[in-house]
Short mmCIF file of C-alpha atoms in Angstrom, two decimals:
data_model
loop_
_atom_site.label_atom_id
_atom_site.label_comp_id
_atom_site.label_asym_id
_atom_site.label_seq_id
_atom_site.Cartn_x
_atom_site.Cartn_y
_atom_site.Cartn_z
CA UNK A 15 41.25 125.70 204.90
CA UNK A 16 43.55 124.24 207.57
CA UNK A 17 44.67 120.93 207.20
CA UNK A 18 43.14 117.94 208.96
CA UNK A 19 45.85 117.74 211.92
CA UNK A 20 45.80 121.54 212.34
CA UNK A 21 41.94 121.23 212.83
CA UNK A 22 42.28 118.93 215.40
CA UNK A 23 44.90 120.42 217.33
CA UNK A 24 43.75 121.63 220.48
CA UNK A 25 40.67 119.92 220.28
CA UNK A 26 38.75 117.45 222.98
CA UNK A 27 37.06 114.51 221.06
CA UNK A 28 34.28 112.07 222.55
CA UNK A 29 33.82 108.58 221.23
CA UNK A 30 31.20 106.09 221.66
CA UNK A 31 32.20 102.01 220.58
CA UNK A 32 36.06 102.99 221.13
CA UNK A 33 36.13 99.15 221.99
CA UNK A 34 34.97 98.06 219.16
CA UNK A 35 36.72 97.17 215.66
CA UNK A 36 36.22 100.52 214.25
CA UNK A 37 36.11 102.76 217.38
CA UNK A 38 40.10 101.44 218.09
CA UNK A 39 41.15 101.94 215.16
CA UNK A 40 39.48 105.60 214.73
CA UNK A 41 41.15 105.96 218.42
CA UNK A 42 44.43 104.75 217.16
CA UNK A 43 44.41 106.86 213.67
CA UNK A 44 43.26 110.09 215.85
CA UNK A 45 46.11 110.26 218.09
CA UNK A 46 48.99 108.83 215.56
CA UNK A 47 47.96 111.16 212.66
CA UNK A 48 47.04 114.36 214.49
CA UNK A 49 49.52 114.35 217.43
CA UNK A 50 47.88 118.01 218.20
CA UNK A 51 44.70 116.71 219.57
CA UNK A 52 44.07 117.64 223.43
CA UNK A 53 42.49 114.67 224.64
CA UNK A 54 40.13 111.68 223.54
CA UNK A 55 37.03 110.80 225.87
CA UNK A 56 35.84 107.38 225.54
CA UNK A 57 32.62 106.25 226.99
CA UNK A 58 32.96 102.74 228.37
CA UNK A 59 30.64 100.63 230.49
CA UNK A 60 32.38 98.19 233.07
CA UNK A 61 32.59 94.68 231.62
CA UNK A 62 33.30 91.10 233.00
CA UNK A 63 34.17 92.84 236.37
CA UNK A 64 36.64 95.49 234.72
CA UNK A 65 36.57 98.98 235.17
CA UNK A 66 36.36 101.35 231.98
CA UNK A 67 39.98 102.53 232.73
CA UNK A 68 41.16 98.75 232.84
CA UNK A 69 39.52 97.90 229.87
CA UNK A 70 40.96 100.92 227.69
CA UNK A 71 44.33 100.08 229.52
CA UNK A 72 44.08 96.40 228.45
CA UNK A 73 43.14 97.37 224.81
CA UNK A 74 45.59 99.95 223.93
CA UNK A 75 48.35 97.29 224.86
CA UNK A 76 47.18 95.34 221.75
CA UNK A 77 49.08 95.08 218.35
CA UNK A 78 47.30 97.67 217.05
CA UNK A 79 48.80 100.34 218.82
CA UNK A 80 52.34 99.32 218.56
CA UNK A 81 53.05 101.91 215.87
CA UNK A 82 51.63 104.41 217.97
CA UNK A 83 53.34 103.40 220.77
CA UNK A 84 56.73 104.02 219.09
CA UNK A 85 56.14 107.26 218.07
CA UNK A 86 54.17 108.68 220.83
CA UNK A 87 55.00 106.82 224.07
CA UNK A 88 52.93 108.58 226.42
CA UNK A 89 49.60 108.74 224.30
CA UNK A 90 47.89 106.90 226.96
CA UNK A 91 47.76 110.18 229.14
CA UNK A 92 45.42 111.97 226.20
CA UNK A 93 42.80 108.88 226.56
CA UNK A 94 40.31 109.51 229.27
CA UNK A 95 37.90 106.62 229.97
CA UNK A 96 34.25 107.59 231.00
CA UNK A 97 32.18 105.35 232.93
CA UNK A 98 28.90 105.23 230.95
CA UNK A 99 26.15 102.51 229.42
CA UNK A 100 24.42 104.07 226.47
CA UNK A 101 21.43 101.55 227.33
CA UNK A 102 20.68 103.36 230.82
CA UNK A 103 18.74 106.67 231.29
CA UNK A 104 21.35 109.79 230.73
CA UNK A 105 24.00 107.50 229.31
CA UNK A 106 24.52 106.55 232.99
CA UNK A 107 26.90 109.39 233.28
CA UNK A 108 27.75 111.05 236.42
CA UNK A 109 26.87 114.63 237.06
CA UNK A 110 30.54 115.66 237.03
CA UNK A 111 31.37 113.66 234.01
CA UNK A 112 28.38 115.14 232.08
CA UNK A 113 29.58 118.81 232.99
CA UNK A 114 32.84 117.72 231.90
CA UNK A 115 32.18 116.82 228.40
CA UNK A 116 29.43 118.90 228.06
CA UNK A 117 32.23 121.76 228.70
CA UNK A 118 34.87 120.73 226.74
CA UNK A 119 33.91 118.38 223.94
CA UNK A 120 34.37 119.65 220.33
CA UNK A 121 33.90 116.62 218.07
CA UNK A 122 31.50 113.62 218.64
CA UNK A 123 32.25 110.41 216.90
CA UNK A 124 28.99 108.33 217.79
CA UNK A 125 30.28 104.79 216.40
CA UNK A 126 28.44 102.47 219.27
CA UNK A 127 26.01 99.85 217.66
CA UNK A 128 25.11 96.19 217.78
CA UNK A 129 26.35 94.61 214.83
CA UNK A 130 24.16 91.49 215.33
CA UNK A 131 22.28 91.60 212.47
CA UNK A 132 19.40 89.59 213.74
CA UNK A 133 19.39 90.95 217.16
CA UNK A 134 15.81 90.87 218.92
CA UNK A 135 14.00 94.15 217.70
CA UNK A 136 13.86 95.62 221.19
CA UNK A 137 17.78 95.11 221.93
CA UNK A 138 18.18 96.58 218.28
CA UNK A 139 15.93 99.62 218.85
CA UNK A 140 17.61 99.95 222.46
CA UNK A 141 21.51 100.07 221.06
CA UNK A 142 21.29 101.64 217.75
CA UNK A 143 17.89 104.02 218.03
CA UNK A 144 17.63 105.08 221.58
CA UNK A 145 21.14 105.34 222.43
CA UNK A 146 21.78 107.61 219.31
CA UNK A 147 18.85 109.77 220.85
CA UNK A 148 20.58 110.02 224.05
CA UNK A 149 23.78 110.78 222.25
CA UNK A 150 22.16 113.61 220.39
CA UNK A 151 20.45 114.99 223.18
CA UNK A 152 24.06 114.95 225.31
CA UNK A 153 25.60 116.62 222.11
CA UNK A 154 22.90 119.66 222.58
CA UNK A 155 24.16 120.25 225.85
CA UNK A 156 27.66 120.60 224.82
CA UNK A 157 28.91 124.43 224.61
CA UNK A 158 31.65 124.21 221.90
CA UNK A 159 30.61 121.58 219.90
CA UNK A 160 31.92 121.75 216.04
CA UNK A 161 30.29 118.64 214.48
CA UNK A 162 28.48 115.42 215.19
CA UNK A 163 29.49 112.45 213.54
CA UNK A 164 27.09 109.43 213.24
CA UNK A 165 28.41 106.26 211.97
CA UNK A 166 25.72 104.25 210.14
CA UNK A 167 25.65 101.72 207.63
CA UNK A 168 25.56 101.96 203.57
CA UNK A 169 22.86 99.01 203.89
CA UNK A 170 20.24 101.26 206.11
CA UNK A 171 18.43 101.46 203.05
CA UNK A 172 19.22 98.30 201.44
CA UNK A 173 15.66 98.03 200.01
CA UNK A 174 16.62 100.13 197.18
CA UNK A 175 18.47 99.47 194.40
CA UNK A 176 19.90 103.07 193.95
CA UNK A 177 21.30 104.74 197.17
CA UNK A 178 21.95 108.47 196.96
CA UNK A 179 23.92 110.25 199.50
CA UNK A 180 20.71 111.32 201.17
CA UNK A 181 18.17 110.44 204.48
CA UNK A 182 15.55 108.45 203.01
CA UNK A 183 12.03 108.86 204.90
CA UNK A 184 11.71 106.07 207.52
CA UNK A 185 10.07 102.81 207.04
CA UNK A 186 8.00 103.80 210.11
CA UNK A 187 7.51 106.76 212.39
CA UNK A 188 10.26 105.71 215.53
CA UNK A 189 8.73 107.76 218.07
CA UNK A 190 5.49 105.65 217.67
CA UNK A 191 7.76 102.62 217.27
CA UNK A 192 9.32 103.36 220.71
CA UNK A 193 6.49 104.08 222.66
CA UNK A 194 4.71 100.69 221.24
CA UNK A 195 7.95 98.37 222.07
CA UNK A 196 7.25 99.82 225.79
CA UNK A 197 4.34 98.11 226.45
CA UNK A 198 4.73 95.20 224.30
CA UNK A 199 5.95 91.77 225.46
CA UNK A 200 9.01 90.08 223.62
CA UNK A 201 6.67 87.27 222.18
CA UNK A 202 4.24 89.97 220.42
CA UNK A 203 7.47 92.15 219.18
CA UNK A 204 8.73 88.99 217.52
CA UNK A 205 5.60 88.21 215.72
CA UNK A 206 5.28 91.78 214.46
CA UNK A 207 8.96 92.23 213.33
CA UNK A 208 8.82 90.71 209.75
CA UNK A 209 6.17 93.01 209.23
CA UNK A 210 7.96 96.04 210.04
CA UNK A 211 11.11 94.82 208.40
CA UNK A 212 9.30 94.45 205.08
CA UNK A 213 11.76 94.06 202.46
CA UNK A 214 14.89 94.54 204.59
CA UNK A 215 16.87 91.29 205.64
CA UNK A 216 17.17 91.97 209.31
CA UNK A 217 16.67 94.45 212.26
CA UNK A 218 20.40 95.93 212.07
CA UNK A 219 19.69 97.68 208.70
CA UNK A 220 16.02 98.61 210.00
CA UNK A 221 17.13 100.23 213.21
CA UNK A 222 20.26 102.19 211.61
CA UNK A 223 17.53 103.47 208.96
CA UNK A 224 15.50 104.50 211.89
CA UNK A 225 18.58 106.09 213.61
CA UNK A 226 19.46 108.31 210.66
CA UNK A 227 16.26 109.84 210.54
CA UNK A 228 16.27 110.60 214.41
CA UNK A 229 19.71 112.25 213.93
CA UNK A 230 18.06 114.24 210.99
CA UNK A 231 14.67 115.29 213.01
CA UNK A 232 16.59 115.90 216.38
CA UNK A 233 19.85 117.54 215.31
CA UNK A 234 18.60 120.84 215.55
CA UNK A 235 21.28 123.33 215.22
CA UNK A 236 24.06 120.56 215.35
CA UNK A 237 26.40 120.25 212.47
CA UNK A 238 25.78 116.62 211.49
CA UNK A 239 27.98 114.24 209.00
CA UNK A 240 26.59 110.79 208.39
CA UNK A 241 29.31 108.41 207.26
CA UNK A 242 27.94 104.98 205.82
CA UNK A 243 30.52 102.03 205.39
CA UNK A 244 29.38 98.92 203.60
CA UNK A 245 30.94 95.53 204.97
CA UNK A 246 34.03 96.65 206.91
CA UNK A 247 37.24 94.35 206.45
CA UNK A 248 40.82 94.27 207.44
CA UNK A 249 43.14 97.48 207.18
CA UNK A 250 44.48 98.38 203.74
CA UNK A 251 47.38 100.07 204.67
CA UNK A 252 47.34 101.33 208.42
CA UNK A 253 48.35 100.75 210.76
CA UNK A 254 49.64 97.81 208.79
CA UNK A 255 48.12 95.89 206.06
CA UNK A 256 45.91 93.33 206.89
CA UNK A 257 44.94 94.00 210.38
CA UNK A 258 41.99 92.21 212.00
CA UNK A 259 40.83 91.17 215.28
CA UNK A 260 37.43 89.25 215.12
CA UNK A 261 35.31 86.81 213.16
CA UNK A 262 32.43 89.30 212.08
CA UNK A 263 31.25 89.35 208.59
CA UNK A 264 33.34 88.24 205.91
CA UNK A 265 36.59 87.26 208.36
CA UNK A 266 35.15 84.33 209.84
CA UNK A 267 33.79 83.07 206.49
CA UNK A 268 37.26 83.59 205.04
CA UNK A 269 38.80 81.35 208.13
CA UNK A 270 36.19 78.55 207.28
CA UNK A 271 37.15 78.63 203.79
CA UNK A 272 40.77 78.59 204.64
CA UNK A 273 40.32 75.52 207.13
CA UNK A 274 38.56 73.58 204.40
CA UNK A 275 34.98 73.56 206.59
CA UNK A 276 33.17 75.80 204.28
CA UNK A 277 32.70 74.03 200.78
CA UNK A 278 29.85 75.85 199.42
CA UNK A 279 28.11 79.24 199.66
CA UNK A 280 24.75 80.90 198.40
CA UNK A 281 26.20 83.76 196.68
CA UNK A 282 26.28 85.43 193.02
CA UNK A 283 29.58 85.05 191.18
CA UNK A 284 28.84 88.48 189.57
CA UNK A 285 27.39 90.22 192.60
CA UNK A 286 29.66 93.22 193.94
CA UNK A 287 31.08 92.21 196.84
CA UNK A 288 31.11 95.88 198.94
CA UNK A 289 33.87 95.27 201.19
CA UNK A 290 35.73 98.45 202.24
CA UNK A 291 38.92 98.39 204.55
CA UNK A 292 38.57 99.81 207.99
CA UNK A 293 41.23 102.40 207.49
CA UNK A 294 39.45 103.67 204.58
CA UNK A 295 36.43 104.20 206.46
CA UNK A 296 38.47 105.78 209.43
CA UNK A 297 39.90 108.30 207.05
CA UNK A 298 36.59 109.34 205.93
CA UNK A 299 35.40 109.66 208.94
CA UNK A 300 38.25 111.94 210.40
CA UNK A 301 37.84 114.17 207.26
CA UNK A 302 34.27 114.24 207.35
CA UNK A 303 34.62 116.01 211.02
CA UNK A 304 37.03 117.86 209.63
CA UNK A 305 35.12 119.18 206.77
CA UNK A 306 32.47 119.90 208.64
CA UNK A 307 34.14 121.49 211.71
CA UNK A 308 35.97 123.87 209.75
CA UNK A 309 32.66 125.05 207.64
CA UNK A 310 30.82 125.36 210.76
CA UNK A 311 30.74 129.04 210.71
CA UNK A 312 30.10 129.61 207.13
CA UNK A 313 27.59 126.53 207.06
CA UNK A 314 25.81 126.50 210.35
CA UNK A 315 23.30 123.45 210.75
CA UNK A 316 24.62 121.48 207.63
CA UNK A 317 23.97 117.63 207.39
CA UNK A 318 26.00 115.90 204.90
CA UNK A 319 25.70 112.16 203.98
CA UNK A 320 28.91 109.96 202.92
CA UNK A 321 28.48 106.57 201.13
CA UNK A 322 31.75 104.64 202.00
CA UNK A 323 31.74 101.89 199.60
CA UNK A 324 34.21 100.45 197.01
CA UNK A 325 31.12 99.14 194.91
CA UNK A 326 30.81 102.10 192.86
CA UNK A 327 34.00 103.17 192.19
CA UNK A 328 36.17 100.03 192.45
CA UNK A 329 33.76 97.25 192.14
CA UNK A 330 35.10 93.72 193.40
CA UNK A 331 32.98 90.53 192.85
CA UNK A 332 32.08 87.51 195.12
CA UNK A 333 33.70 85.20 192.62
CA UNK A 334 36.78 87.22 192.51
CA UNK A 335 36.87 87.12 196.40
CA UNK A 336 36.16 83.17 196.61
CA UNK A 337 39.25 82.94 194.34
CA UNK A 338 41.72 84.89 195.97
CA UNK A 339 40.78 83.55 199.20
CA UNK A 340 41.14 79.82 198.56
CA UNK A 341 44.21 80.52 196.19
CA UNK A 342 45.95 82.46 199.58
CA UNK A 343 45.36 79.62 201.80
CA UNK A 344 46.40 77.04 199.28
CA UNK A 345 49.81 79.03 199.30
CA UNK A 346 49.66 79.93 202.75
CA UNK A 347 47.49 77.27 204.63
CA UNK A 348 46.01 77.57 208.38
CA UNK A 349 47.27 75.34 210.92
CA UNK A 350 45.37 71.76 211.43
CA UNK A 351 43.05 72.52 208.29
CA UNK A 352 39.96 70.20 208.21
CA UNK A 353 40.05 69.87 204.28
CA UNK A 354 41.92 71.68 201.25
CA UNK A 355 40.30 74.92 200.64
CA UNK A 356 37.56 75.11 197.81
CA UNK A 357 34.60 76.64 197.99
CA UNK A 358 31.59 76.52 195.23
CA UNK A 359 29.38 79.23 194.84
CA UNK A 360 25.71 78.94 193.59
CA UNK A 361 22.53 81.26 193.48
CA UNK A 362 20.34 77.84 193.61
CA UNK A 363 18.99 77.03 196.84
CA UNK A 364 18.64 73.51 196.03
CA UNK A 365 22.06 72.91 194.75
CA UNK A 366 23.20 74.83 197.82
CA UNK A 367 21.34 72.71 200.12
CA UNK A 368 22.63 69.68 198.42
CA UNK A 369 26.18 70.39 198.81
CA UNK A 370 25.50 71.51 202.40
CA UNK A 371 24.32 67.93 203.03
CA UNK A 372 27.17 66.22 200.89
CA UNK A 373 30.17 68.55 202.01
CA UNK A 374 29.31 70.09 205.57
CA UNK A 375 27.11 67.75 207.39
CA UNK A 376 28.07 64.43 206.30
CA UNK A 377 31.55 64.94 207.00
CA UNK A 378 31.18 66.65 210.11
CA UNK A 379 29.14 63.73 211.36
CA UNK A 380 31.57 61.05 210.27
CA UNK A 381 34.49 63.20 211.74
CA UNK A 382 32.32 63.55 215.41
CA UNK A 383 31.58 60.12 214.95
CA UNK A 384 35.40 59.33 214.94
CA UNK A 385 35.90 61.55 217.76
CA UNK A 386 33.36 59.89 220.06
CA UNK A 387 35.05 56.57 219.15
CA UNK A 388 38.28 57.92 220.13
CA UNK A 389 37.05 59.29 223.27
CA UNK A 390 36.92 62.79 222.68
CA UNK A 391 34.38 65.66 222.63
CA UNK A 392 32.70 65.95 219.29
CA UNK A 393 32.83 69.51 218.08
CA UNK A 394 32.40 69.65 214.07
CA UNK A 395 28.76 69.80 214.04
CA UNK A 396 28.27 72.55 216.59
CA UNK A 397 31.00 74.27 214.24
CA UNK A 398 28.99 73.88 210.92
CA UNK A 399 25.79 75.08 212.60
CA UNK A 400 27.36 78.17 213.77
CA UNK A 401 28.64 78.29 210.25
CA UNK A 402 25.29 77.91 208.63
CA UNK A 403 23.91 80.81 210.88
CA UNK A 404 27.10 83.37 209.88
CA UNK A 405 26.25 82.15 206.01
CA UNK A 406 22.53 82.72 206.22
CA UNK A 407 23.12 86.42 207.52
CA UNK A 408 25.45 87.38 204.83
CA UNK A 409 23.59 85.44 202.40
CA UNK A 410 21.42 88.48 201.29
CA UNK A 411 24.46 90.72 200.85
CA UNK A 412 26.03 88.57 198.56
CA UNK A 413 23.22 87.76 196.48
CA UNK A 414 22.46 91.49 195.76
CA UNK A 415 23.96 94.16 194.28
CA UNK A 416 23.38 97.88 194.75
CA UNK A 417 24.41 101.24 192.96
CA UNK A 418 25.82 103.78 195.05
CA UNK A 419 26.24 107.67 194.59
CA UNK A 420 29.53 108.91 196.29
CA UNK A 421 29.28 112.61 194.85
CA UNK A 422 30.01 113.51 198.83
CA UNK A 423 32.74 111.47 198.93
CA UNK A 424 34.50 112.58 196.20
CA UNK A 425 33.68 116.22 197.26
CA UNK A 426 35.37 115.62 200.10
CA UNK A 427 38.52 114.18 198.47
CA UNK A 428 38.60 117.39 196.27
CA UNK A 429 38.56 119.56 199.37
CA UNK A 430 41.58 118.24 200.63
CA UNK A 431 45.31 119.22 200.21
CA UNK A 432 47.94 116.92 198.66
CA UNK A 433 49.78 116.28 201.97
CA UNK A 434 46.26 115.29 203.91
CA UNK A 435 44.96 113.06 200.80
CA UNK A 436 48.55 111.16 201.20
CA UNK A 437 48.05 110.72 205.03
CA UNK A 438 44.08 110.27 205.35
CA UNK A 439 43.64 108.41 202.27
CA UNK A 440 40.50 106.97 201.21
CA UNK A 441 40.71 107.04 197.37
CA UNK A 442 39.54 103.14 196.71
CA UNK A 443 40.47 103.68 192.90
CA UNK A 444 44.24 103.01 194.47
CA UNK A 445 43.37 99.69 195.89
CA UNK A 446 44.80 96.91 194.17
CA UNK A 447 42.25 93.90 195.29
CA UNK A 448 44.67 91.05 194.75
CA UNK A 449 47.14 92.32 197.40
CA UNK A 450 44.20 93.46 199.72
CA UNK A 451 42.61 90.15 199.67
CA UNK A 452 46.22 87.92 200.37
CA UNK A 453 46.81 90.47 203.24
CA UNK A 454 43.56 90.32 204.82
CA UNK A 455 43.43 86.45 204.47
CA UNK A 456 47.18 86.52 206.26
CA UNK A 457 45.67 89.16 208.76
CA UNK A 458 42.99 86.28 210.03
CA UNK A 459 46.13 83.96 210.17
CA UNK A 460 48.30 86.56 212.02
CA UNK A 461 46.03 88.44 214.27
CA UNK A 462 43.02 86.32 214.38
CA UNK A 463 44.20 82.75 214.96
CA UNK A 464 47.44 83.84 216.09
CA UNK A 465 49.59 81.66 213.86
CA UNK A 466 53.26 82.34 213.28
CA UNK A 467 54.38 82.27 209.92
CA UNK A 468 57.37 79.98 211.11
CA UNK A 469 54.56 77.27 211.29
CA UNK A 470 53.91 77.32 207.52
CA UNK A 471 56.29 74.62 206.37
CA UNK A 472 54.40 72.34 208.58
CA UNK A 473 51.04 73.70 207.47
CA UNK A 474 51.81 73.19 203.91
CA UNK A 475 52.97 69.72 204.77
CA UNK A 476 49.60 68.77 206.39
CA UNK A 477 47.64 70.06 203.47
CA UNK A 478 49.86 68.11 200.98
CA UNK A 479 48.82 65.02 203.63
CA UNK A 480 44.90 65.95 203.13
CA UNK A 481 45.48 65.97 199.08
CA UNK A 482 47.07 62.60 199.32
CA UNK A 483 44.27 61.34 201.42
CA UNK A 484 41.79 62.64 199.02
CA UNK A 485 43.41 61.23 196.10
CA UNK A 486 43.38 57.66 197.65
CA UNK A 487 39.91 58.09 198.71
CA UNK A 488 38.83 58.81 194.99
CA UNK A 489 40.75 56.11 193.82
CA UNK A 490 39.15 53.67 196.17
CA UNK A 491 35.77 54.96 195.45
CA UNK A 492 36.45 54.61 191.40
CA UNK A 493 37.46 51.06 192.11
CA UNK A 494 34.40 50.23 194.30
CA UNK A 495 32.16 52.03 191.86
CA UNK A 496 33.98 49.41 189.12
CA UNK A 497 33.46 46.29 191.30
CA UNK A 498 29.80 47.17 192.24
CA UNK A 499 28.19 48.45 189.03
CA UNK A 500 30.83 48.02 185.92
CA UNK A 501 32.21 44.43 186.80
CA UNK A 502 28.95 42.62 187.30
CA UNK A 503 26.99 44.07 184.05
CA UNK A 504 27.54 43.46 180.47
CA UNK A 505 25.70 46.49 179.29
CA UNK A 506 27.91 48.73 181.68
CA UNK A 507 31.12 47.35 180.56
CA UNK A 508 30.16 47.68 177.05
CA UNK A 509 29.55 51.30 177.65
CA UNK A 510 32.85 51.54 179.51
CA UNK A 511 34.67 50.12 176.65
CA UNK A 512 32.87 52.36 174.28
CA UNK A 513 34.00 55.71 176.20
CA UNK A 514 37.32 54.52 176.71
CA UNK A 515 37.93 53.47 172.90
CA UNK A 516 36.54 57.13 171.94
CA UNK A 517 38.87 58.76 174.27
CA UNK A 518 41.58 56.67 172.96
CA UNK A 519 40.62 57.34 169.40
CA UNK A 520 40.21 61.41 170.31
CA UNK A 521 43.79 61.17 171.63
CA UNK A 522 45.13 59.36 168.64
CA UNK A 523 43.38 61.92 166.53
CA UNK A 524 44.87 64.93 168.25
CA UNK A 525 48.54 63.45 168.24
CA UNK A 526 48.18 62.62 164.63
CA UNK A 527 46.96 66.37 163.59
CA UNK A 528 49.60 67.66 165.88
CA UNK A 529 52.22 65.84 163.97
CA UNK A 530 50.83 66.81 160.76
CA UNK A 531 51.23 70.63 161.78
CA UNK A 532 55.02 70.33 162.36
#
């Protein structure tokens, strides 16, 4: 079998969602590690007055493409921006563009989707199901197509405890649902949504399950591979460790913890955190296309599913995530932190609500009151509200664990040669979590918040100042409690003296026993 770079040599590739987090990493990796690829057609819609080619030009000037820019200065010439909108009829493609992609594209990577977990059902169906249907239809018109890659999610079937690498029956008939939503108004749709979702937590996982079934039903004679990543995080190694460019998913939570804004979260310490580095997902995706495309003649009309997750191979728990995030940000603090990093995880709803009131809402209210009194605009309560919405979205995934079958991922790895395994590495058994989490946290600091490492001494000084303020506050609080309760009550004084004398006796006994031992 040819190597992965050899397979992509001379191939034309079509990518949807190329301006998104995973899409741009896919584009960068493809062009850098497969320099023989002929062209990458990216479907992009105009946005904020910017034409598609302008958006792509701006995107490839970001830090993510620095390494590729050094190795291949003219890489931009291979990127062809195609004006398209996945929500419009026929993808809003011009006749000329449709003829071009139908006549030359060999591989399709369908990465585009809405990642808003609680998107209204109509919008989620439009972006995750109907757009996929249009892409499959376009794929059928491609004369030289080797393989169609559909990027789904490992949580498409999160209502199951054991998730195999198969396409499961859909929760509802997607064709009937599409027809029904056409005549329903938004109010009626919102009323029936909870019933449709069943045990699934949101419209994202629901519509992703429907999209998988749609691909299976409408694939015809196409070669299909479905890649299911779990919670996608910062890069592990490529193009450099810790690259991340958004607040989505755990990244925003990590930043809130580092700033000292997040103090409590409803999560199980022992639940598996199914974090998977973005470069692991992309390497799996590129390898999946290589394998299915290379086997096209031997295995026509094949469909393979890949559960791309760390949970079943190299598990890491949310309690460990919390420890590494707080310890990293204590050593390398974020600038202008609100409080010292310290997060409490609990599965109890009442305890969580108590800590939200005490450690989130009350300090935010007092800080906003201070801002108002000093003539500035209050902002902390708004930040806390946004944080709580993000926490509620993630709560389901931080409180549950799943068993993943990854036989196809293992098979794919075994099919690769030694050099391909090195260049397109997705073996998460090699992932060292402590190192990865530190790089992830530092990536949020450098690439999301754009904080320079030269500012670390000042940030550490600020964090020490916050620690001293906390100690001072606690001392004053103890003195007040003494004055109000203990100093005015004989019974309280007696209890206090008894506890102090008991502690003194214990210390004296411990000291005496230590002396006798030596």
